[in-house]
Amino acid sequence: PSVPKPSTAKLTPRETLDALASRFHTEFVPQCMAFTAHPPADAKTRDFEYKKLSETILAQIILKLDAVETDGDEGLRAKRKELVRETQAMLGTLDKIGKPGGGGYAG
């Protein structure tokens, strides 16, 4: 019996943006909210979790957004720009908690 191969069909720019937005909102936003609501008390653990989360968002969302070609479609450009802004805002929130001297954690 043959094993079905994963689809190698290339996503359209709109599908790529939708997939990235979905991943950001369902996977990363909840993790960020949990981290900011209850940051680890231990400085090393907090620093590790902060770096892991922020670097993963940069690699898995921001860099992939940068690679999406909108081919002059203003609607797609606006959608990409909004998701970049939203992602950067979340990274900024993480910075307040995770960065040394960020001022978000007094523990």
mmCIF file of N, CA, C and O in Angstrom:
data_model
loop_
_atom_site.group_PDB
_atom_site.id
_atom_site.type_symbol
_atom_site.label_atom_id
_atom_site.label_comp_id
_atom_site.label_asym_id
_atom_site.label_seq_id
_atom_site.Cartn_x
_atom_site.Cartn_y
_atom_site.Cartn_z
ATOM 1 N N PRO A 1 0.833 -1.195 0.000
ATOM 2 C CA PRO A 1 0.000 0.000 0.000
ATOM 3 C C PRO A 1 0.876 1.257 0.000
ATOM 4 O O PRO A 1 1.862 1.319 0.713
ATOM 5 N N SER A 2 0.483 2.203 -0.810
ATOM 6 C CA SER A 2 1.273 3.435 -0.887
ATOM 7 C C SER A 2 0.856 4.393 0.225
ATOM 8 O O SER A 2 -0.300 4.475 0.603
ATOM 9 N N VAL A 3 1.842 5.097 0.728
ATOM 10 C CA VAL A 3 1.605 6.078 1.777
ATOM 11 C C VAL A 3 1.380 7.424 1.111
ATOM 12 O O VAL A 3 2.181 7.842 0.271
ATOM 13 N N PRO A 4 0.273 8.108 1.441
ATOM 14 C CA PRO A 4 0.052 9.418 0.810
ATOM 15 C C PRO A 4 1.152 10.392 1.223
ATOM 16 O O PRO A 4 1.554 10.448 2.381
ATOM 17 N N LYS A 5 1.632 11.132 0.235
ATOM 18 C CA LYS A 5 2.676 12.110 0.500
ATOM 19 C C LYS A 5 2.029 13.418 0.933
ATOM 20 O O LYS A 5 0.943 13.758 0.469
ATOM 21 N N PRO A 6 2.714 14.157 1.806
ATOM 22 C CA PRO A 6 2.159 15.456 2.195
ATOM 23 C C PRO A 6 2.079 16.376 0.984
ATOM 24 O O PRO A 6 2.899 16.292 0.078
ATOM 25 N N SER A 7 1.085 17.217 0.991
ATOM 26 C CA SER A 7 0.895 18.135 -0.122
ATOM 27 C C SER A 7 2.078 19.093 -0.225
ATOM 28 O O SER A 7 2.519 19.657 0.754
ATOM 29 N N THR A 8 2.579 19.245 -1.431
ATOM 30 C CA THR A 8 3.672 20.181 -1.653
ATOM 31 C C THR A 8 3.162 21.413 -2.380
ATOM 32 O O THR A 8 3.938 22.210 -2.877
ATOM 33 N N ALA A 9 1.834 21.542 -2.435
ATOM 34 C CA ALA A 9 1.255 22.702 -3.097
ATOM 35 C C ALA A 9 1.660 23.963 -2.358
ATOM 36 O O ALA A 9 1.587 24.029 -1.136
ATOM 37 N N LYS A 10 2.085 24.952 -3.116
ATOM 38 C CA LYS A 10 2.517 26.217 -2.520
ATOM 39 C C LYS A 10 1.279 27.033 -2.147
ATOM 40 O O LYS A 10 0.336 27.136 -2.903
ATOM 41 N N LEU A 11 1.310 27.575 -0.945
ATOM 42 C CA LEU A 11 0.195 28.410 -0.496
ATOM 43 C C LEU A 11 0.241 29.756 -1.200
ATOM 44 O O LEU A 11 1.316 30.272 -1.498
ATOM 45 N N THR A 12 -0.922 30.324 -1.422
ATOM 46 C CA THR A 12 -0.979 31.674 -1.965
ATOM 47 C C THR A 12 -0.546 32.643 -0.858
ATOM 48 O O THR A 12 -0.564 32.275 0.328
ATOM 49 N N PRO A 13 -0.180 33.866 -1.213
ATOM 50 C CA PRO A 13 0.172 34.835 -0.164
ATOM 51 C C PRO A 13 -0.944 35.016 0.868
ATOM 52 O O PRO A 13 -0.681 35.092 2.062
ATOM 53 N N ARG A 14 -2.188 35.044 0.429
ATOM 54 C CA ARG A 14 -3.316 35.203 1.362
ATOM 55 C C ARG A 14 -3.403 34.004 2.296
ATOM 56 O O ARG A 14 -3.595 34.157 3.506
ATOM 57 N N GLU A 15 -3.246 32.790 1.756
ATOM 58 C CA GLU A 15 -3.294 31.586 2.592
ATOM 59 C C GLU A 15 -2.135 31.569 3.592
ATOM 60 O O GLU A 15 -2.301 31.161 4.740
ATOM 61 N N THR A 16 -0.973 32.028 3.137
ATOM 62 C CA THR A 16 0.191 32.081 4.020
ATOM 63 C C THR A 16 -0.058 33.051 5.168
ATOM 64 O O THR A 16 0.209 32.732 6.334
ATOM 65 N N LEU A 17 -0.588 34.235 4.850
ATOM 66 C CA LEU A 17 -0.896 35.217 5.896
ATOM 67 C C LEU A 17 -1.941 34.679 6.862
ATOM 68 O O LEU A 17 -1.815 34.838 8.081
ATOM 69 N N ASP A 18 -2.966 34.023 6.331
ATOM 70 C CA ASP A 18 -4.006 33.444 7.182
ATOM 71 C C ASP A 18 -3.419 32.378 8.102
ATOM 72 O O ASP A 18 -3.752 32.315 9.291
ATOM 73 N N ALA A 19 -2.540 31.540 7.565
ATOM 74 C CA ALA A 19 -1.923 30.474 8.362
ATOM 75 C C ALA A 19 -1.030 31.060 9.452
ATOM 76 O O ALA A 19 -1.041 30.592 10.604
ATOM 77 N N LEU A 20 -0.249 32.088 9.112
ATOM 78 C CA LEU A 20 0.619 32.722 10.100
ATOM 79 C C LEU A 20 -0.197 33.414 11.192
ATOM 80 O O LEU A 20 0.123 33.326 12.376
ATOM 81 N N ALA A 21 -1.263 34.094 10.782
ATOM 82 C CA ALA A 21 -2.132 34.766 11.762
ATOM 83 C C ALA A 21 -2.767 33.741 12.689
ATOM 84 O O ALA A 21 -2.806 33.933 13.916
ATOM 85 N N SER A 22 -3.237 32.646 12.121
ATOM 86 C CA SER A 22 -3.864 31.601 12.923
ATOM 87 C C SER A 22 -2.862 31.011 13.913
ATOM 88 O O SER A 22 -3.167 30.849 15.096
ATOM 89 N N ARG A 23 -1.661 30.719 13.441
ATOM 90 C CA ARG A 23 -0.644 30.145 14.323
ATOM 91 C C ARG A 23 -0.287 31.133 15.438
ATOM 92 O O ARG A 23 -0.159 30.747 16.595
ATOM 93 N N PHE A 24 -0.121 32.408 15.081
ATOM 94 C CA PHE A 24 0.218 33.412 16.082
ATOM 95 C C PHE A 24 -0.867 33.488 17.159
ATOM 96 O O PHE A 24 -0.577 33.462 18.357
ATOM 97 N N HIS A 25 -2.135 33.556 16.731
ATOM 98 C CA HIS A 25 -3.234 33.737 17.670
ATOM 99 C C HIS A 25 -3.541 32.494 18.491
ATOM 100 O O HIS A 25 -3.937 32.607 19.652
ATOM 101 N N THR A 26 -3.378 31.312 17.911
ATOM 102 C CA THR A 26 -3.752 30.099 18.638
ATOM 103 C C THR A 26 -2.594 29.487 19.426
ATOM 104 O O THR A 26 -2.820 28.840 20.443
ATOM 105 N N GLU A 27 -1.367 29.692 18.970
ATOM 106 C CA GLU A 27 -0.215 29.072 19.622
ATOM 107 C C GLU A 27 0.574 30.064 20.482
ATOM 108 O O GLU A 27 0.847 29.810 21.650
ATOM 109 N N PHE A 28 0.915 31.205 19.903
ATOM 110 C CA PHE A 28 1.833 32.114 20.592
ATOM 111 C C PHE A 28 1.154 33.101 21.536
ATOM 112 O O PHE A 28 1.686 33.389 22.604
ATOM 113 N N VAL A 29 0.010 33.634 21.148
ATOM 114 C CA VAL A 29 -0.665 34.596 22.034
ATOM 115 C C VAL A 29 -0.981 33.961 23.392
ATOM 116 O O VAL A 29 -0.673 34.552 24.432
ATOM 117 N N PRO A 30 -1.556 32.745 23.436
ATOM 118 C CA PRO A 30 -1.810 32.150 24.756
ATOM 119 C C PRO A 30 -0.528 31.944 25.580
ATOM 120 O O PRO A 30 -0.531 32.169 26.798
ATOM 121 N N GLN A 31 0.561 31.546 24.928
ATOM 122 C CA GLN A 31 1.831 31.373 25.638
ATOM 123 C C GLN A 31 2.333 32.703 26.190
ATOM 124 O O GLN A 31 2.827 32.774 27.321
ATOM 125 N N CYS A 32 2.220 33.754 25.382
ATOM 126 C CA CYS A 32 2.660 35.085 25.822
ATOM 127 C C CYS A 32 1.812 35.582 26.978
ATOM 128 O O CYS A 32 2.343 36.161 27.947
ATOM 129 N N MET A 33 0.520 35.362 26.895
ATOM 130 C CA MET A 33 -0.374 35.812 27.963
ATOM 131 C C MET A 33 -0.052 35.075 29.263
ATOM 132 O O MET A 33 -0.035 35.678 30.331
ATOM 133 N N ALA A 34 0.206 33.780 29.161
ATOM 134 C CA ALA A 34 0.550 33.004 30.354
ATOM 135 C C ALA A 34 1.873 33.491 30.947
ATOM 136 O O ALA A 34 2.004 33.636 32.160
ATOM 137 N N PHE A 35 2.844 33.770 30.078
ATOM 138 C CA PHE A 35 4.150 34.242 30.553
ATOM 139 C C PHE A 35 4.030 35.598 31.234
ATOM 140 O O PHE A 35 4.589 35.809 32.299
ATOM 141 N N THR A 36 3.297 36.516 30.627
ATOM 142 C CA THR A 36 3.192 37.857 31.198
ATOM 143 C C THR A 36 2.316 37.870 32.456
ATOM 144 O O THR A 36 2.561 38.657 33.369
ATOM 145 N N ALA A 37 1.328 36.995 32.521
ATOM 146 C CA ALA A 37 0.454 36.941 33.695
ATOM 147 C C ALA A 37 1.167 36.313 34.894
ATOM 148 O O ALA A 37 0.958 36.731 36.032
ATOM 149 N N HIS A 38 2.001 35.319 34.610
ATOM 150 C CA HIS A 38 2.688 34.591 35.687
ATOM 151 C C HIS A 38 4.126 34.301 35.281
ATOM 152 O O HIS A 38 4.477 33.151 35.032
ATOM 153 N N PRO A 39 4.965 35.337 35.219
ATOM 154 C CA PRO A 39 6.360 35.093 34.841
ATOM 155 C C PRO A 39 7.064 34.263 35.906
ATOM 156 O O PRO A 39 6.749 34.394 37.095
ATOM 157 N N PRO A 40 7.969 33.386 35.490
ATOM 158 C CA PRO A 40 8.707 32.593 36.478
ATOM 159 C C PRO A 40 9.424 33.504 37.478
ATOM 160 O O PRO A 40 10.006 34.520 37.099
ATOM 161 N N ALA A 41 9.385 33.128 38.739
ATOM 162 C CA ALA A 41 10.025 33.937 39.782
ATOM 163 C C ALA A 41 11.542 33.872 39.682
ATOM 164 O O ALA A 41 12.227 34.847 39.971
ATOM 165 N N ASP A 42 12.046 32.728 39.256
ATOM 166 C CA ASP A 42 13.490 32.556 39.115
ATOM 167 C C ASP A 42 13.996 33.326 37.895
ATOM 168 O O ASP A 42 13.484 33.152 36.787
ATOM 169 N N ALA A 43 14.988 34.184 38.101
ATOM 170 C CA ALA A 43 15.482 35.051 37.020
ATOM 171 C C ALA A 43 16.013 34.252 35.827
ATOM 172 O O ALA A 43 15.757 34.612 34.680
ATOM 173 N N LYS A 44 16.734 33.159 36.082
ATOM 174 C CA LYS A 44 17.281 32.363 34.978
ATOM 175 C C LYS A 44 16.170 31.708 34.173
ATOM 176 O O LYS A 44 16.204 31.693 32.945
ATOM 177 N N THR A 45 15.191 31.169 34.863
ATOM 178 C CA THR A 45 14.061 30.530 34.179
ATOM 179 C C THR A 45 13.270 31.567 33.392
ATOM 180 O O THR A 45 12.894 31.335 32.240
ATOM 181 N N ARG A 46 13.032 32.719 34.011
ATOM 182 C CA ARG A 46 12.293 33.796 33.336
ATOM 183 C C ARG A 46 13.026 34.229 32.083
ATOM 184 O O ARG A 46 12.436 34.368 31.011
ATOM 185 N N ASP A 47 14.348 34.413 32.186
ATOM 186 C CA ASP A 47 15.153 34.821 31.041
ATOM 187 C C ASP A 47 15.112 33.767 29.939
ATOM 188 O O ASP A 47 14.938 34.089 28.764
ATOM 189 N N PHE A 48 15.235 32.502 30.318
ATOM 190 C CA PHE A 48 15.200 31.419 29.334
ATOM 191 C C PHE A 48 13.859 31.380 28.608
ATOM 192 O O PHE A 48 13.800 31.300 27.383
ATOM 193 N N GLU A 49 12.770 31.421 29.375
ATOM 194 C CA GLU A 49 11.428 31.366 28.778
ATOM 195 C C GLU A 49 11.166 32.580 27.883
ATOM 196 O O GLU A 49 10.580 32.461 26.809
ATOM 197 N N TYR A 50 11.590 33.746 28.348
ATOM 198 C CA TYR A 50 11.437 34.975 27.554
ATOM 199 C C TYR A 50 12.168 34.846 26.223
ATOM 200 O O TYR A 50 11.609 35.117 25.159
ATOM 201 N N LYS A 51 13.432 34.436 26.276
ATOM 202 C CA LYS A 51 14.224 34.314 25.048
ATOM 203 C C LYS A 51 13.644 33.267 24.121
ATOM 204 O O LYS A 51 13.564 33.484 22.908
ATOM 205 N N LYS A 52 13.247 32.145 24.678
ATOM 206 C CA LYS A 52 12.681 31.073 23.855
ATOM 207 C C LYS A 52 11.425 31.557 23.130
ATOM 208 O O LYS A 52 11.277 31.373 21.921
ATOM 209 N N LEU A 53 10.545 32.199 23.870
ATOM 210 C CA LEU A 53 9.286 32.664 23.298
ATOM 211 C C LEU A 53 9.506 33.778 22.276
ATOM 212 O O LEU A 53 8.994 33.715 21.158
ATOM 213 N N SER A 54 10.299 34.775 22.625
ATOM 214 C CA SER A 54 10.492 35.902 21.706
ATOM 215 C C SER A 54 11.262 35.471 20.455
ATOM 216 O O SER A 54 10.912 35.872 19.344
ATOM 217 N N GLU A 55 12.273 34.634 20.599
ATOM 218 C CA GLU A 55 13.037 34.184 19.431
ATOM 219 C C GLU A 55 12.210 33.277 18.531
ATOM 220 O O GLU A 55 12.328 33.332 17.312
ATOM 221 N N THR A 56 11.352 32.459 19.131
ATOM 222 C CA THR A 56 10.483 31.600 18.329
ATOM 223 C C THR A 56 9.485 32.437 17.537
ATOM 224 O O THR A 56 9.247 32.182 16.347
ATOM 225 N N ILE A 57 8.920 33.457 18.164
ATOM 226 C CA ILE A 57 7.989 34.340 17.448
ATOM 227 C C ILE A 57 8.707 35.058 16.307
ATOM 228 O O ILE A 57 8.174 35.156 15.200
ATOM 229 N N LEU A 58 9.911 35.532 16.564
ATOM 230 C CA LEU A 58 10.679 36.188 15.493
ATOM 231 C C LEU A 58 10.898 35.241 14.324
ATOM 232 O O LEU A 58 10.685 35.602 13.170
ATOM 233 N N ALA A 59 11.330 34.023 14.632
ATOM 234 C CA ALA A 59 11.651 33.068 13.571
ATOM 235 C C ALA A 59 10.410 32.523 12.877
ATOM 236 O O ALA A 59 10.392 32.376 11.644
ATOM 237 N N GLN A 60 9.380 32.199 13.649
ATOM 238 C CA GLN A 60 8.213 31.527 13.080
ATOM 239 C C GLN A 60 7.142 32.467 12.534
ATOM 240 O O GLN A 60 6.312 32.048 11.736
ATOM 241 N N ILE A 61 7.149 33.717 12.952
ATOM 242 C CA ILE A 61 6.115 34.647 12.483
ATOM 243 C C ILE A 61 6.730 35.822 11.719
ATOM 244 O O ILE A 61 6.475 35.993 10.533
ATOM 245 N N ILE A 62 7.552 36.627 12.384
ATOM 246 C CA ILE A 62 8.073 37.846 11.756
ATOM 247 C C ILE A 62 8.867 37.543 10.485
ATOM 248 O O ILE A 62 8.611 38.144 9.434
ATOM 249 N N LEU A 63 9.825 36.627 10.565
ATOM 250 C CA LEU A 63 10.638 36.333 9.380
ATOM 251 C C LEU A 63 9.797 35.756 8.245
ATOM 252 O O LEU A 63 10.037 36.050 7.073
ATOM 253 N N LYS A 64 8.817 34.948 8.592
ATOM 254 C CA LYS A 64 7.944 34.376 7.554
ATOM 255 C C LYS A 64 7.023 35.448 6.964
ATOM 256 O O LYS A 64 6.711 35.396 5.776
ATOM 257 N N LEU A 65 6.599 36.400 7.794
ATOM 258 C CA LEU A 65 5.792 37.506 7.262
ATOM 259 C C LEU A 65 6.613 38.329 6.274
ATOM 260 O O LEU A 65 6.110 38.755 5.234
ATOM 261 N N ASP A 66 7.875 38.553 6.621
ATOM 262 C CA ASP A 66 8.756 39.325 5.738
ATOM 263 C C ASP A 66 8.917 38.660 4.381
ATOM 264 O O ASP A 66 9.144 39.331 3.378
ATOM 265 N N ALA A 67 8.786 37.341 4.339
ATOM 266 C CA ALA A 67 8.992 36.604 3.096
ATOM 267 C C ALA A 67 7.741 36.552 2.212
ATOM 268 O O ALA A 67 7.816 36.138 1.056
ATOM 269 N N VAL A 68 6.591 36.974 2.738
ATOM 270 C CA VAL A 68 5.352 36.924 1.951
ATOM 271 C C VAL A 68 5.373 38.028 0.899
ATOM 272 O O VAL A 68 5.487 39.209 1.224
ATOM 273 N N GLU A 69 5.267 37.634 -0.353
ATOM 274 C CA GLU A 69 5.209 38.590 -1.468
ATOM 275 C C GLU A 69 3.756 38.980 -1.710
ATOM 276 O O GLU A 69 2.921 38.123 -1.973
ATOM 277 N N THR A 70 3.470 40.268 -1.604
ATOM 278 C CA THR A 70 2.089 40.725 -1.789
ATOM 279 C C THR A 70 1.803 41.155 -3.226
ATOM 280 O O THR A 70 0.659 41.407 -3.574
ATOM 281 N N ASP A 71 2.835 41.231 -4.045
ATOM 282 C CA ASP A 71 2.681 41.563 -5.471
ATOM 283 C C ASP A 71 1.811 42.797 -5.700
ATOM 284 O O ASP A 71 0.974 42.820 -6.601
ATOM 285 N N GLY A 72 1.986 43.799 -4.866
ATOM 286 C CA GLY A 72 1.270 45.052 -5.063
ATOM 287 C C GLY A 72 -0.172 45.057 -4.596
ATOM 288 O O GLY A 72 -0.876 46.049 -4.758
ATOM 289 N N ASP A 73 -0.641 43.950 -4.025
ATOM 290 C CA ASP A 73 -2.018 43.873 -3.532
ATOM 291 C C ASP A 73 -2.103 44.639 -2.213
ATOM 292 O O ASP A 73 -1.568 44.218 -1.196
ATOM 293 N N GLU A 74 -2.780 45.795 -2.244
ATOM 294 C CA GLU A 74 -2.844 46.664 -1.065
ATOM 295 C C GLU A 74 -3.545 45.987 0.114
ATOM 296 O O GLU A 74 -3.175 46.207 1.262
ATOM 297 N N GLY A 75 -4.544 45.182 -0.164
ATOM 298 C CA GLY A 75 -5.238 44.470 0.908
ATOM 299 C C GLY A 75 -4.310 43.498 1.623
ATOM 300 O O GLY A 75 -4.313 43.405 2.851
ATOM 301 N N LEU A 76 -3.514 42.779 0.845
ATOM 302 C CA LEU A 76 -2.554 41.838 1.433
ATOM 303 C C LEU A 76 -1.454 42.581 2.188
ATOM 304 O O LEU A 76 -1.036 42.155 3.266
ATOM 305 N N ARG A 77 -0.986 43.690 1.619
ATOM 306 C CA ARG A 77 0.049 44.489 2.302
ATOM 307 C C ARG A 77 -0.467 44.979 3.649
ATOM 308 O O ARG A 77 0.240 44.929 4.650
ATOM 309 N N ALA A 78 -1.704 45.462 3.659
ATOM 310 C CA ALA A 78 -2.297 45.966 4.895
ATOM 311 C C ALA A 78 -2.447 44.844 5.923
ATOM 312 O O ALA A 78 -2.174 45.037 7.113
ATOM 313 N N LYS A 79 -2.862 43.678 5.454
ATOM 314 C CA LYS A 79 -3.031 42.528 6.356
ATOM 315 C C LYS A 79 -1.687 42.108 6.938
ATOM 316 O O LYS A 79 -1.571 41.848 8.134
ATOM 317 N N ARG A 80 -0.669 42.053 6.094
ATOM 318 C CA ARG A 80 0.664 41.681 6.564
ATOM 319 C C ARG A 80 1.182 42.718 7.564
ATOM 320 O O ARG A 80 1.703 42.377 8.618
ATOM 321 N N LYS A 81 1.004 43.994 7.234
ATOM 322 C CA LYS A 81 1.476 45.078 8.097
ATOM 323 C C LYS A 81 0.793 45.026 9.465
ATOM 324 O O LYS A 81 1.438 45.208 10.501
ATOM 325 N N GLU A 82 -0.503 44.764 9.475
ATOM 326 C CA GLU A 82 -1.252 44.684 10.729
ATOM 327 C C GLU A 82 -0.755 43.518 11.580
ATOM 328 O O GLU A 82 -0.598 43.650 12.793
ATOM 329 N N LEU A 83 -0.488 42.383 10.955
ATOM 330 C CA LEU A 83 0.003 41.232 11.707
ATOM 331 C C LEU A 83 1.416 41.487 12.237
ATOM 332 O O LEU A 83 1.739 41.097 13.364
ATOM 333 N N VAL A 84 2.237 42.180 11.456
ATOM 334 C CA VAL A 84 3.576 42.549 11.936
ATOM 335 C C VAL A 84 3.442 43.459 13.154
ATOM 336 O O VAL A 84 4.112 43.254 14.174
ATOM 337 N N ARG A 85 2.571 44.460 13.076
ATOM 338 C CA ARG A 85 2.362 45.382 14.205
ATOM 339 C C ARG A 85 1.889 44.644 15.454
ATOM 340 O O ARG A 85 2.356 44.887 16.563
ATOM 341 N N GLU A 86 0.936 43.746 15.251
ATOM 342 C CA GLU A 86 0.376 42.988 16.368
ATOM 343 C C GLU A 86 1.456 42.101 17.010
ATOM 344 O O GLU A 86 1.562 42.020 18.240
ATOM 345 N N THR A 87 2.257 41.473 16.170
ATOM 346 C CA THR A 87 3.331 40.605 16.656
ATOM 347 C C THR A 87 4.380 41.424 17.393
ATOM 348 O O THR A 87 4.839 41.044 18.478
ATOM 349 N N GLN A 88 4.741 42.587 16.834
ATOM 350 C CA GLN A 88 5.723 43.447 17.486
ATOM 351 C C GLN A 88 5.201 43.979 18.819
ATOM 352 O O GLN A 88 5.964 44.119 19.781
ATOM 353 N N ALA A 89 3.917 44.268 18.885
ATOM 354 C CA ALA A 89 3.327 44.727 20.142
ATOM 355 C C ALA A 89 3.421 43.630 21.204
ATOM 356 O O ALA A 89 3.736 43.902 22.370
ATOM 357 N N MET A 90 3.179 42.386 20.802
ATOM 358 C CA MET A 90 3.284 41.272 21.743
ATOM 359 C C MET A 90 4.733 41.097 22.190
ATOM 360 O O MET A 90 5.002 40.860 23.372
ATOM 361 N N LEU A 91 5.668 41.248 21.263
ATOM 362 C CA LEU A 91 7.086 41.163 21.621
ATOM 363 C C LEU A 91 7.453 42.280 22.594
ATOM 364 O O LEU A 91 8.228 42.061 23.531
ATOM 365 N N GLY A 92 6.893 43.457 22.394
ATOM 366 C CA GLY A 92 7.127 44.569 23.305
ATOM 367 C C GLY A 92 6.610 44.270 24.703
ATOM 368 O O GLY A 92 7.250 44.602 25.706
ATOM 369 N N THR A 93 5.458 43.627 24.783
ATOM 370 C CA THR A 93 4.905 43.228 26.070
ATOM 371 C C THR A 93 5.810 42.213 26.745
ATOM 372 O O THR A 93 6.074 42.297 27.949
ATOM 373 N N LEU A 94 6.316 41.261 25.969
ATOM 374 C CA LEU A 94 7.257 40.273 26.517
ATOM 375 C C LEU A 94 8.520 40.962 27.032
ATOM 376 O O LEU A 94 9.048 40.603 28.084
ATOM 377 N N ASP A 95 8.997 41.955 26.265
ATOM 378 C CA ASP A 95 10.215 42.680 26.652
ATOM 379 C C ASP A 95 10.064 43.328 28.029
ATOM 380 O O ASP A 95 11.011 43.364 28.813
ATOM 381 N N LYS A 96 8.879 43.847 28.309
ATOM 382 C CA LYS A 96 8.651 44.521 29.598
ATOM 383 C C LYS A 96 8.824 43.553 30.760
ATOM 384 O O LYS A 96 9.233 43.955 31.845
ATOM 385 N N ILE A 97 8.512 42.297 30.540
ATOM 386 C CA ILE A 97 8.603 41.289 31.599
ATOM 387 C C ILE A 97 9.973 40.597 31.554
ATOM 388 O O ILE A 97 10.599 40.381 32.585
ATOM 389 N N GLY A 98 10.403 40.239 30.363
ATOM 390 C CA GLY A 98 11.559 39.367 30.235
ATOM 391 C C GLY A 98 12.911 40.009 30.203
ATOM 392 O O GLY A 98 13.894 39.422 30.648
ATOM 393 N N LYS A 99 13.004 41.211 29.661
ATOM 394 C CA LYS A 99 14.314 41.852 29.542
ATOM 395 C C LYS A 99 14.784 42.360 30.891
ATOM 396 O O LYS A 99 13.992 42.943 31.626
ATOM 397 N N PRO A 100 16.063 42.160 31.193
ATOM 398 C CA PRO A 100 16.575 42.720 32.438
ATOM 399 C C PRO A 100 16.356 44.239 32.434
ATOM 400 O O PRO A 100 16.605 44.897 31.447
ATOM 401 N N GLY A 101 15.847 44.742 33.519
ATOM 402 C CA GLY A 101 15.571 46.174 33.597
ATOM 403 C C GLY A 101 14.326 46.579 32.843
ATOM 404 O O GLY A 101 14.060 47.763 32.670
ATOM 405 N N GLY A 102 13.553 45.587 32.367
ATOM 406 C CA GLY A 102 12.342 45.888 31.625
ATOM 407 C C GLY A 102 11.266 46.522 32.489
ATOM 408 O O GLY A 102 10.330 47.106 31.986
ATOM 409 N N GLY A 103 11.403 46.369 33.777
ATOM 410 C CA GLY A 103 10.486 47.041 34.690
ATOM 411 C C GLY A 103 9.185 46.338 34.929
ATOM 412 O O GLY A 103 8.396 46.776 35.739
ATOM 413 N N GLY A 104 8.947 45.213 34.241
ATOM 414 C CA GLY A 104 7.656 44.557 34.394
ATOM 415 C C GLY A 104 7.590 43.572 35.520
ATOM 416 O O GLY A 104 6.533 43.115 35.889
ATOM 417 N N TYR A 105 8.738 43.212 36.078
ATOM 418 C CA TYR A 105 8.728 42.204 37.137
ATOM 419 C C TYR A 105 9.584 42.689 38.290
ATOM 420 O O TYR A 105 10.741 43.023 38.122
ATOM 421 N N ALA A 106 9.023 42.752 39.441
ATOM 422 C CA ALA A 106 9.733 43.293 40.577
ATOM 423 C C ALA A 106 10.182 42.209 41.557
ATOM 424 O O ALA A 106 10.418 42.468 42.714
ATOM 425 N N GLY A 107 10.236 40.941 41.097
ATOM 426 C CA GLY A 107 10.504 39.843 41.995
ATOM 427 C C GLY A 107 11.931 39.618 42.241
ATOM 428 O O GLY A 107 12.405 38.948 43.057
#
